[in-house]
Short mmCIF file of N, CA and C and ligand atoms in Angstrom, two decimals:
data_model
loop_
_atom_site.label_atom_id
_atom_site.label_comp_id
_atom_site.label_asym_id
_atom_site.label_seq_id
_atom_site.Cartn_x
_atom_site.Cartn_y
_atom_site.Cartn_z
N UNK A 17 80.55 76.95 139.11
CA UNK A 17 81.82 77.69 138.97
C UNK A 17 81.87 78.81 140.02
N UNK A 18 83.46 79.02 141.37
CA UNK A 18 83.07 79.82 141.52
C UNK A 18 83.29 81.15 141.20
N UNK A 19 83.40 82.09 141.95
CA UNK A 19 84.03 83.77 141.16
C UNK A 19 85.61 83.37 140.83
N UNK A 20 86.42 82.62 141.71
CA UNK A 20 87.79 82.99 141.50
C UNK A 20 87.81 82.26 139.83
N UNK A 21 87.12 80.52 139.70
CA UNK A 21 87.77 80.13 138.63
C UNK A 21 87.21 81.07 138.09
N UNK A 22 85.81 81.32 137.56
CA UNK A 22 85.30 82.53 137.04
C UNK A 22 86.26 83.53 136.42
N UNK A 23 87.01 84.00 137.29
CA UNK A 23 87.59 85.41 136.68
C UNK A 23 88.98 84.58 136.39
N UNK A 24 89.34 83.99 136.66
CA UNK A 24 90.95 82.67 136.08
C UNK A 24 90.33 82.60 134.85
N UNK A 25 89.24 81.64 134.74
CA UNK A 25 89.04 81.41 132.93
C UNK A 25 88.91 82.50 132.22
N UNK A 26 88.26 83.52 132.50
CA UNK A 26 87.85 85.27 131.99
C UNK A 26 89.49 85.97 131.87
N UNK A 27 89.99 85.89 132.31
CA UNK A 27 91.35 86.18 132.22
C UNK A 27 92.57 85.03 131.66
N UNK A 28 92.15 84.13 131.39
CA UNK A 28 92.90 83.51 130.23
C UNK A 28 91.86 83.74 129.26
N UNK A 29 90.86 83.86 128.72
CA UNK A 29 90.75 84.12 127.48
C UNK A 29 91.21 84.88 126.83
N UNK A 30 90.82 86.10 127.54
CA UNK A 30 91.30 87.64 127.38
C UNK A 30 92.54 87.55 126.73
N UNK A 31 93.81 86.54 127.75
CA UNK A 31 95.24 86.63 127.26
C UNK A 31 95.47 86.00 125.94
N UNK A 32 94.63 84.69 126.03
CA UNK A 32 95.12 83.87 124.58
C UNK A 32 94.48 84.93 123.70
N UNK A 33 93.14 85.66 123.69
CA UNK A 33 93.17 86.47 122.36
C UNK A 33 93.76 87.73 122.30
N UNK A 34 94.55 88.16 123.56
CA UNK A 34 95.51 89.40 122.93
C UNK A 34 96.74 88.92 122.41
N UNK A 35 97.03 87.51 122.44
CA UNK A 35 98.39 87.01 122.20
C UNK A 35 97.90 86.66 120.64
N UNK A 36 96.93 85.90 120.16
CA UNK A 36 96.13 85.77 118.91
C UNK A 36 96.56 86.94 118.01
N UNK A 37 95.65 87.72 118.45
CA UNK A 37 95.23 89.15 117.96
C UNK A 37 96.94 90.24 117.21
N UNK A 38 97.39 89.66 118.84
CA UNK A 38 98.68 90.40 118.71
C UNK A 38 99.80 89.81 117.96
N UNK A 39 99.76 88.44 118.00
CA UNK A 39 100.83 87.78 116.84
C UNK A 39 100.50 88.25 115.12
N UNK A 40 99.15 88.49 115.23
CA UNK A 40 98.96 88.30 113.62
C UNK A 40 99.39 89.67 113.11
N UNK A 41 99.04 90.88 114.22
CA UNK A 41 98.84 92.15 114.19
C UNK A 41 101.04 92.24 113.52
N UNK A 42 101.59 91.64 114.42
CA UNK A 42 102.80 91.45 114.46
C UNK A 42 103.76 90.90 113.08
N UNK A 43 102.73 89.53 112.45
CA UNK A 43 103.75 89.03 111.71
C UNK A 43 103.41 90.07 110.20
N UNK A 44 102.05 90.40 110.17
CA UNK A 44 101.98 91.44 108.67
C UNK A 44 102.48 92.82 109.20
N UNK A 45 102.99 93.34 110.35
CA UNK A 45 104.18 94.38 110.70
C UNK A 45 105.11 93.80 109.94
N UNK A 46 105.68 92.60 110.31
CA UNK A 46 106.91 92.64 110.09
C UNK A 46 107.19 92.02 108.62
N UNK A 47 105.67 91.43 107.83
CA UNK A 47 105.85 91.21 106.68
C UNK A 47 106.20 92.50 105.50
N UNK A 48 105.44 93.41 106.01
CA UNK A 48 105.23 94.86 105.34
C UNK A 48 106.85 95.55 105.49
N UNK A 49 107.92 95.43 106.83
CA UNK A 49 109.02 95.58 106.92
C UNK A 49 110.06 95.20 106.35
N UNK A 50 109.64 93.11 106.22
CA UNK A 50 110.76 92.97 105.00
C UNK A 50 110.99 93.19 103.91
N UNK A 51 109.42 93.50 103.56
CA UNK A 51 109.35 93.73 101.65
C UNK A 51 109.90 95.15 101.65
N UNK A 52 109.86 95.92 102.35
CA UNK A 52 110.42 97.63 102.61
C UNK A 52 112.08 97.61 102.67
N UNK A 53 112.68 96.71 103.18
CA UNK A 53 113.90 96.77 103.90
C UNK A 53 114.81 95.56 103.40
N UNK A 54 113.84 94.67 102.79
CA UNK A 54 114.80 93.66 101.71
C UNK A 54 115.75 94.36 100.56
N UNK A 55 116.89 93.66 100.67
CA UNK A 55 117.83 94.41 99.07
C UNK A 55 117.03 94.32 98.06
N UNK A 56 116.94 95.85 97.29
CA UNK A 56 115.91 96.04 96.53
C UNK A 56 114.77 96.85 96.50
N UNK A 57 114.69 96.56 97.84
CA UNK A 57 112.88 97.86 98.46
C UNK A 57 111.90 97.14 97.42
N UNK A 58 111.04 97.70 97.49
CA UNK A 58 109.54 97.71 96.76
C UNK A 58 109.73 97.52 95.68
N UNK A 59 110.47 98.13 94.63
CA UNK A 59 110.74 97.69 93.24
C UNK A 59 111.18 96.17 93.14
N UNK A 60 111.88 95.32 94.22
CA UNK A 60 112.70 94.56 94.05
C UNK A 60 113.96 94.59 93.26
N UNK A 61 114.44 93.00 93.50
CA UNK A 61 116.10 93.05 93.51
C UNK A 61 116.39 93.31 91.84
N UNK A 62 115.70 92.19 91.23
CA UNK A 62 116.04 92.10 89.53
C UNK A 62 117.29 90.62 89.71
N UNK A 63 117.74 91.35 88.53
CA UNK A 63 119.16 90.01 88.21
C UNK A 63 120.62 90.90 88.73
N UNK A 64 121.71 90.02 88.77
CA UNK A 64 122.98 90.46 88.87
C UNK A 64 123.59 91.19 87.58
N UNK A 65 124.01 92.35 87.67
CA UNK A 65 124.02 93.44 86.54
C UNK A 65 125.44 93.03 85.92
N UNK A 66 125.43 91.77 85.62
CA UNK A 66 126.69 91.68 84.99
C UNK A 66 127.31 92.24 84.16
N UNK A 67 126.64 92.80 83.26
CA UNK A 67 126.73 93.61 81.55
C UNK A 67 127.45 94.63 82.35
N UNK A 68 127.10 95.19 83.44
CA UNK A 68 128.05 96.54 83.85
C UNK A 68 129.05 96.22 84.94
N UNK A 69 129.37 95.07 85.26
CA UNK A 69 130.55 94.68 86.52
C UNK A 69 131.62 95.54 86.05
N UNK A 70 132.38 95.14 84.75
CA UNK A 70 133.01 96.10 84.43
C UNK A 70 133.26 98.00 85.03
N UNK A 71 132.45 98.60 84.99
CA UNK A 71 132.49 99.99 85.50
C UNK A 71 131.86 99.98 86.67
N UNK A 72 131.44 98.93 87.75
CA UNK A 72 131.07 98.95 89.18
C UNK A 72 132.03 98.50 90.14
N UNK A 73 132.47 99.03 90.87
CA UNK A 73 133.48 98.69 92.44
C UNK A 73 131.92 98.04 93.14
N UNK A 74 132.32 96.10 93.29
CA UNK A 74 131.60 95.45 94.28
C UNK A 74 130.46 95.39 93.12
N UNK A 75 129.40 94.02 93.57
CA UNK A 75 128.07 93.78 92.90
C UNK A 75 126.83 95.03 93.07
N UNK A 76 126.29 94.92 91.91
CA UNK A 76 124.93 95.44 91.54
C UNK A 76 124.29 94.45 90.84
N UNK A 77 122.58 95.36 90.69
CA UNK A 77 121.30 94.39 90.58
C UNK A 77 120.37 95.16 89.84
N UNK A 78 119.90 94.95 88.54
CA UNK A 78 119.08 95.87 87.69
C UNK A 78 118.18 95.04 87.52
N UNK A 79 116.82 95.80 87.98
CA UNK A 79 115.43 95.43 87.57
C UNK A 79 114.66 96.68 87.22
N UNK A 80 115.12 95.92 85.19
CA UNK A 80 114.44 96.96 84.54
C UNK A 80 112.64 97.11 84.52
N UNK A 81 112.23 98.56 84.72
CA UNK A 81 111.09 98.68 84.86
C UNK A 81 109.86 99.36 84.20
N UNK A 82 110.59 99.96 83.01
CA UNK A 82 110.07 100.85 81.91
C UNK A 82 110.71 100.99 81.04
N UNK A 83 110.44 100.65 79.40
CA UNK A 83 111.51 101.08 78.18
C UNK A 83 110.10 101.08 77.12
N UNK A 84 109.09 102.13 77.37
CA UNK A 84 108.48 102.77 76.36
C UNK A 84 108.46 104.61 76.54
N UNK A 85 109.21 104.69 75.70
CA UNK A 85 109.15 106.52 75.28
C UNK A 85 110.37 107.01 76.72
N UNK A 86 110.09 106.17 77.79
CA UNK A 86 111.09 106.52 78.95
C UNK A 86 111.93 105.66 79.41
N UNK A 87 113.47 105.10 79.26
CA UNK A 87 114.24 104.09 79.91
C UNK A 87 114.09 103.74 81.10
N UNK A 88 113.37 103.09 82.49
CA UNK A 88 113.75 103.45 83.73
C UNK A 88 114.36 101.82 84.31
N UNK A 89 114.78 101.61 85.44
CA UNK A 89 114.93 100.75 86.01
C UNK A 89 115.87 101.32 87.82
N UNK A 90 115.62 100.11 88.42
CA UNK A 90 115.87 99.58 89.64
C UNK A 90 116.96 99.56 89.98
N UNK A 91 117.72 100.00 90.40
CA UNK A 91 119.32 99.95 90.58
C UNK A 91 119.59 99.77 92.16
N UNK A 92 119.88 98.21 92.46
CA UNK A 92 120.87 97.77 93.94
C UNK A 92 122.39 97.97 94.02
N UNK A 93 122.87 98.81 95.03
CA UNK A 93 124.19 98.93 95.16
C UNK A 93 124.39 97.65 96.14
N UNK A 94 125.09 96.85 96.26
CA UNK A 94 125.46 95.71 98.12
C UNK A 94 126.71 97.16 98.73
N UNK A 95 126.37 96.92 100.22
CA UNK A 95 127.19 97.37 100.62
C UNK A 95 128.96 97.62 99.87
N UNK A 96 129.14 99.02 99.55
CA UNK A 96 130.74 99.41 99.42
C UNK A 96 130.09 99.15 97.78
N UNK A 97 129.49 98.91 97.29
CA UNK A 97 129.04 99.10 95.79
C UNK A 97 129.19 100.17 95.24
N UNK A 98 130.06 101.02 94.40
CA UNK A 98 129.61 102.22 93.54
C UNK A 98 129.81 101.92 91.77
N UNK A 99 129.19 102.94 91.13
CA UNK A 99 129.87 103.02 90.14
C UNK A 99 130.90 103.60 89.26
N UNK A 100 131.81 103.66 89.00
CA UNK A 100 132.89 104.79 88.08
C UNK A 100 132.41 105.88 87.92
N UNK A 101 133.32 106.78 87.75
CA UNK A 101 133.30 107.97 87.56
C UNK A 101 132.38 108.22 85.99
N UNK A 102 131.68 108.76 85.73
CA UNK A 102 130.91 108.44 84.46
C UNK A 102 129.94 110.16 84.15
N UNK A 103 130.18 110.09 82.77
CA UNK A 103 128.94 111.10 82.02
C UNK A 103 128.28 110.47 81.05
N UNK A 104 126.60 110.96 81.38
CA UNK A 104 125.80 111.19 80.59
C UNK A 104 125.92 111.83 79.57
N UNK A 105 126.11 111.66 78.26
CA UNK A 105 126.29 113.01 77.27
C UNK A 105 124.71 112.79 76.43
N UNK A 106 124.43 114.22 76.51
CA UNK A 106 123.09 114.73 75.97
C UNK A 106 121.90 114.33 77.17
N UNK A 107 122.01 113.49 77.25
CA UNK A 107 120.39 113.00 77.88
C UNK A 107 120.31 113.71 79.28
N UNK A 108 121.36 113.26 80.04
CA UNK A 108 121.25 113.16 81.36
C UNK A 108 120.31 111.99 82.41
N UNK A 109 120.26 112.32 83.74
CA UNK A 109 119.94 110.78 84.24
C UNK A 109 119.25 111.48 85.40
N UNK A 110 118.25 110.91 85.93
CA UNK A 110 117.50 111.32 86.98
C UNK A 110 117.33 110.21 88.23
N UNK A 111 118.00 110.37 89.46
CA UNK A 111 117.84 109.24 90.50
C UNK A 111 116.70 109.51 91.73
N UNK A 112 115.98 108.19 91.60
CA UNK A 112 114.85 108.32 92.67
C UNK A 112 114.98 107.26 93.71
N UNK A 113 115.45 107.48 94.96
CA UNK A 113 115.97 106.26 95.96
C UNK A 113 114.76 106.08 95.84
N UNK A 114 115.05 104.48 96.16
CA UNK A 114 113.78 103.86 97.20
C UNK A 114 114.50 102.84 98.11
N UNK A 115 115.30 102.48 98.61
CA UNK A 115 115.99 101.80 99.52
C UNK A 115 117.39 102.32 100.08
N UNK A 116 117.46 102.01 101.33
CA UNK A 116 119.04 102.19 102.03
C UNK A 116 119.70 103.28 101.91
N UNK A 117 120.54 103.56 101.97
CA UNK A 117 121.82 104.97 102.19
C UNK A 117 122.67 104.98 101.32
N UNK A 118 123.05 105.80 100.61
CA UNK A 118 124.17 105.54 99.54
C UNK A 118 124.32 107.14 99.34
N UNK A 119 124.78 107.40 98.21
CA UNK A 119 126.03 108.81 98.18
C UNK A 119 125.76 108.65 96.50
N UNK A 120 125.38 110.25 96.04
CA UNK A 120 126.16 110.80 94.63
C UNK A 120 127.48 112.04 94.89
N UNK A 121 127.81 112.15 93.80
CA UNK A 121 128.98 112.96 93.92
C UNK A 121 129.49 113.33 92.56
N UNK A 122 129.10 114.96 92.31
CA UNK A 122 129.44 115.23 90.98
C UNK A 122 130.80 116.01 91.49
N UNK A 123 131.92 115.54 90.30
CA UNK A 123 132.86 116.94 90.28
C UNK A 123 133.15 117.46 90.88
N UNK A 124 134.09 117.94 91.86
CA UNK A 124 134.79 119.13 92.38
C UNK A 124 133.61 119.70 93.13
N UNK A 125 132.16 118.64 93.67
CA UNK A 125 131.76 118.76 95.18
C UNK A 125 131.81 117.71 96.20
N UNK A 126 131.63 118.18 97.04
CA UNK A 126 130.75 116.82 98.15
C UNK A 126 130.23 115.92 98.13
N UNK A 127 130.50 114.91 98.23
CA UNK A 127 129.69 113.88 98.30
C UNK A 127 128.23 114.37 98.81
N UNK A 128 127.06 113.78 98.56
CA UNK A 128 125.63 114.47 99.00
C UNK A 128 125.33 112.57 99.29
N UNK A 129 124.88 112.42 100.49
CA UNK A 129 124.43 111.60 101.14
C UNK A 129 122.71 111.38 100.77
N UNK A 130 122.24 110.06 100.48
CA UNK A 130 120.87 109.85 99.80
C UNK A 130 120.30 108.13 101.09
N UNK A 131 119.06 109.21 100.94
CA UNK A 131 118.05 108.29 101.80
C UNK A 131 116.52 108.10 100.85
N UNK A 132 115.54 106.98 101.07
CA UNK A 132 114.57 107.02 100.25
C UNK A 132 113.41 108.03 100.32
N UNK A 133 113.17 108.53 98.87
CA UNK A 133 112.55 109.51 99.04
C UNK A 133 113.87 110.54 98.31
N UNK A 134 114.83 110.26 98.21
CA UNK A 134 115.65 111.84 97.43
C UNK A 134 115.58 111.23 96.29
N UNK A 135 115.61 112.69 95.64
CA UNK A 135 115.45 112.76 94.38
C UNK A 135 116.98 113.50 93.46
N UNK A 136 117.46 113.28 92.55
CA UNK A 136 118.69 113.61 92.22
C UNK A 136 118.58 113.71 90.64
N UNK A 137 118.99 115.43 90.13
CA UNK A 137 119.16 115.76 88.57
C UNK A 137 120.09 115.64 88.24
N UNK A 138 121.03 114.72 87.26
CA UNK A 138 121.56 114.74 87.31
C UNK A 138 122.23 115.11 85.32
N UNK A 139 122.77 116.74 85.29
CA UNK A 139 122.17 117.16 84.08
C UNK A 139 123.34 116.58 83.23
N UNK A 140 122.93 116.66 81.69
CA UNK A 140 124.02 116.16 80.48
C UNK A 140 125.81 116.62 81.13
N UNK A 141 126.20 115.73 80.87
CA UNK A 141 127.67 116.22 80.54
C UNK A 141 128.20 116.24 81.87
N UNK A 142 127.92 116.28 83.25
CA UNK A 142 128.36 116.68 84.36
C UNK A 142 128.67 114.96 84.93
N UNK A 143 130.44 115.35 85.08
CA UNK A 143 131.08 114.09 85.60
C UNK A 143 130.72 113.80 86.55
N UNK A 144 130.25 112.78 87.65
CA UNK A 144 129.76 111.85 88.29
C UNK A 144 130.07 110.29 88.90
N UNK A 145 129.32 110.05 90.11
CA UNK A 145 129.11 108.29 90.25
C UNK A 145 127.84 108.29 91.69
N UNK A 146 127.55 107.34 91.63
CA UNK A 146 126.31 107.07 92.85
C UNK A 146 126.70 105.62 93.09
N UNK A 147 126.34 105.42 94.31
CA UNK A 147 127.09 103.93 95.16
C UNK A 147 126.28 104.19 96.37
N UNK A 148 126.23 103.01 97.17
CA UNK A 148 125.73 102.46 98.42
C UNK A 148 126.96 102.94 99.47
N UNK A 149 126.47 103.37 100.65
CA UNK A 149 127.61 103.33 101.95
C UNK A 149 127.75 102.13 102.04
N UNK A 150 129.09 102.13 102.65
CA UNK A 150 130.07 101.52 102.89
C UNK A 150 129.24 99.89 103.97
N UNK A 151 128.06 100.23 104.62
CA UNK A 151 127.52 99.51 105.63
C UNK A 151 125.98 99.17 104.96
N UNK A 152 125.88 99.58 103.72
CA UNK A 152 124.20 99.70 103.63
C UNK A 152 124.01 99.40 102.36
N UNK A 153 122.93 98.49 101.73
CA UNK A 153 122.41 98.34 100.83
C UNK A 153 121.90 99.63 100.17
N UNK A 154 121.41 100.00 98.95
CA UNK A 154 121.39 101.23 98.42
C UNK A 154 120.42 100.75 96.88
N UNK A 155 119.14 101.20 96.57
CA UNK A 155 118.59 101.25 95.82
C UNK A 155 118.34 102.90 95.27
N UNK A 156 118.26 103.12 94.06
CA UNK A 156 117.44 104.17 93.37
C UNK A 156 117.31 103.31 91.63
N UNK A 157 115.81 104.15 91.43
CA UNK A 157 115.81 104.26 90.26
C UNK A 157 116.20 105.32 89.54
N UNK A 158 116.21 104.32 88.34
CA UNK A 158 117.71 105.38 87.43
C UNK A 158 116.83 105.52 86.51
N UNK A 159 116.35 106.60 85.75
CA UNK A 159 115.42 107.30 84.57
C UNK A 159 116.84 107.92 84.01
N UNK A 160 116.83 107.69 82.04
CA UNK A 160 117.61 107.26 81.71
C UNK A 160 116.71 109.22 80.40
N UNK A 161 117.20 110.67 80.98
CA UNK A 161 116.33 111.44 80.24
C UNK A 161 116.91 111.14 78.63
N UNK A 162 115.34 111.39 77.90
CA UNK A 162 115.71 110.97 76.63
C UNK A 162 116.53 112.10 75.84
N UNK A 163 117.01 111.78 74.97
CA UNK A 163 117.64 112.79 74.01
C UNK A 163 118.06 111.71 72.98
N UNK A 164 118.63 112.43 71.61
CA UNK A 164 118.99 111.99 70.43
C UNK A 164 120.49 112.21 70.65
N UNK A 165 121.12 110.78 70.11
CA UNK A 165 121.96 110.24 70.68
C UNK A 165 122.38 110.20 71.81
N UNK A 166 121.73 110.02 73.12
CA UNK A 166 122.59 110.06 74.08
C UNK A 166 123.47 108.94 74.59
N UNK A 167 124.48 109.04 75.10
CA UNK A 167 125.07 107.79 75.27
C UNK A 167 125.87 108.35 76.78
N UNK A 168 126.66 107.19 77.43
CA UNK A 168 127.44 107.10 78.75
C UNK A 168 128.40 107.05 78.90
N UNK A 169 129.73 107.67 78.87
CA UNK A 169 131.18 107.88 78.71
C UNK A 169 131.45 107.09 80.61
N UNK A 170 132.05 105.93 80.60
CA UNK A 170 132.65 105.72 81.55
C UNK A 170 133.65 105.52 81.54
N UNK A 171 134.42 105.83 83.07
CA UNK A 171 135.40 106.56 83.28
C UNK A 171 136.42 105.82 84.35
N UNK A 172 137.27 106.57 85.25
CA UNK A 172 137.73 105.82 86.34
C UNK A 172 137.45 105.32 87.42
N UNK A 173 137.35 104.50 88.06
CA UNK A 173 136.99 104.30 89.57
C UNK A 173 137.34 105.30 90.47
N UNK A 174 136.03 105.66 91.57
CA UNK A 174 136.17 105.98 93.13
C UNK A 174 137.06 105.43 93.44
N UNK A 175 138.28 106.12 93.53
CA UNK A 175 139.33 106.03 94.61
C UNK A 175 139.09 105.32 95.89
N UNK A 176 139.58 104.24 96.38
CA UNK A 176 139.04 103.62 97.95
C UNK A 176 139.23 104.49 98.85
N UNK A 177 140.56 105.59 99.21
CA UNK A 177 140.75 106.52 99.63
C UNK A 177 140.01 107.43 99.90
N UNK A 178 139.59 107.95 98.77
CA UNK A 178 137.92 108.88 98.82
C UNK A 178 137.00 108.23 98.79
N UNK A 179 136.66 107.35 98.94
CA UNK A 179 135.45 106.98 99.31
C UNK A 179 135.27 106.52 100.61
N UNK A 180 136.34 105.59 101.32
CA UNK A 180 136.51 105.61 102.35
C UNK A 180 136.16 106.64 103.40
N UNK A 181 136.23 107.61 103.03
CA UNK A 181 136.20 109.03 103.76
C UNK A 181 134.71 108.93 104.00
N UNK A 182 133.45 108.66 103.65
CA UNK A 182 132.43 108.81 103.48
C UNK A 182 131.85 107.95 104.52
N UNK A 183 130.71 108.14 105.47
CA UNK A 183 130.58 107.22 106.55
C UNK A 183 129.50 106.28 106.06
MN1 MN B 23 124.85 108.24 86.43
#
């Protein structure tokens, strides 16, 4: 053999195992990305929340995930998804994103824009709704705080008008 094939074969090895190395390095990147960035996030999707179509503008997806001593579950908005205007009475409700962009909005403020990782109190009695932007899938879990009798007064729909407004 001489030096040139020499360093030709030495330099295709090299390549087939950074291309090796680097595909695999690549496809559990991008496996770890879809399970992150699939509708749903990490909790996953669940079922189609039919029981509540009724008080939702557009589909949702509940995958319940706790109902000892604490209610919790998984909540998917699809893009332009919200829910009605709605109160908690007594308990109140606590939201923990874990997927996509979406929006709460209590009462006579601002819409407050939600990414994963926010956290949202949301106390007894204070009128409300939480929904996905208009372009983006939208997960949080919904912790359901306990109290004696609490129950959920829903209400009217997000206006398309005002919500529209929201990017
Ligand atoms: Mn709520």
């Amino acid at each position: 053999m001489n030096l040139k094939t020499f360093l030709m074969v030495g330099l295709g090895l090299c390549l087939a195992f950074t291309l090796i190395i680097g595909d695999r390095v690549m496809a559990k990147e991008l496996q770890t990305v879809k399970s992150e960035t699939a509708p749903g996030g990490i909790f996953g999707l669940g079922e189609e929340n039919t029981a509540y179509n009724k008080y939702f503008i557009g589909k949702s997806y509940l995958k319940p995930l706790t109902d000892e001593g604490v209610s919790s579950s998984n909540v998917t908005f699809e893009p332009g998804c919200r829910n009605n205007w709605h109160i908690h009475h007594k308990g109140g409700q606590i939201l923990l994103v874990t997927a996509g962009r979406g929006y709460y909005q209590a009462e006579g403020k601002p819409a407050q824009e939600l990414h994963p990782g926010d956290v949202v109190n949301i106390p007894a009695e204070v009128k409300h709704w939480h929904g996905a932007a208009k372009d983006s899938w939208f997960s949080h879990i919904a912790i359901a705080v306990p109290a004696e009798g609490a129950t959920t007064e829903w209400l009217e729909p997000v206006g398309d008008e005002e919500y529209s407004k929201l990017k």
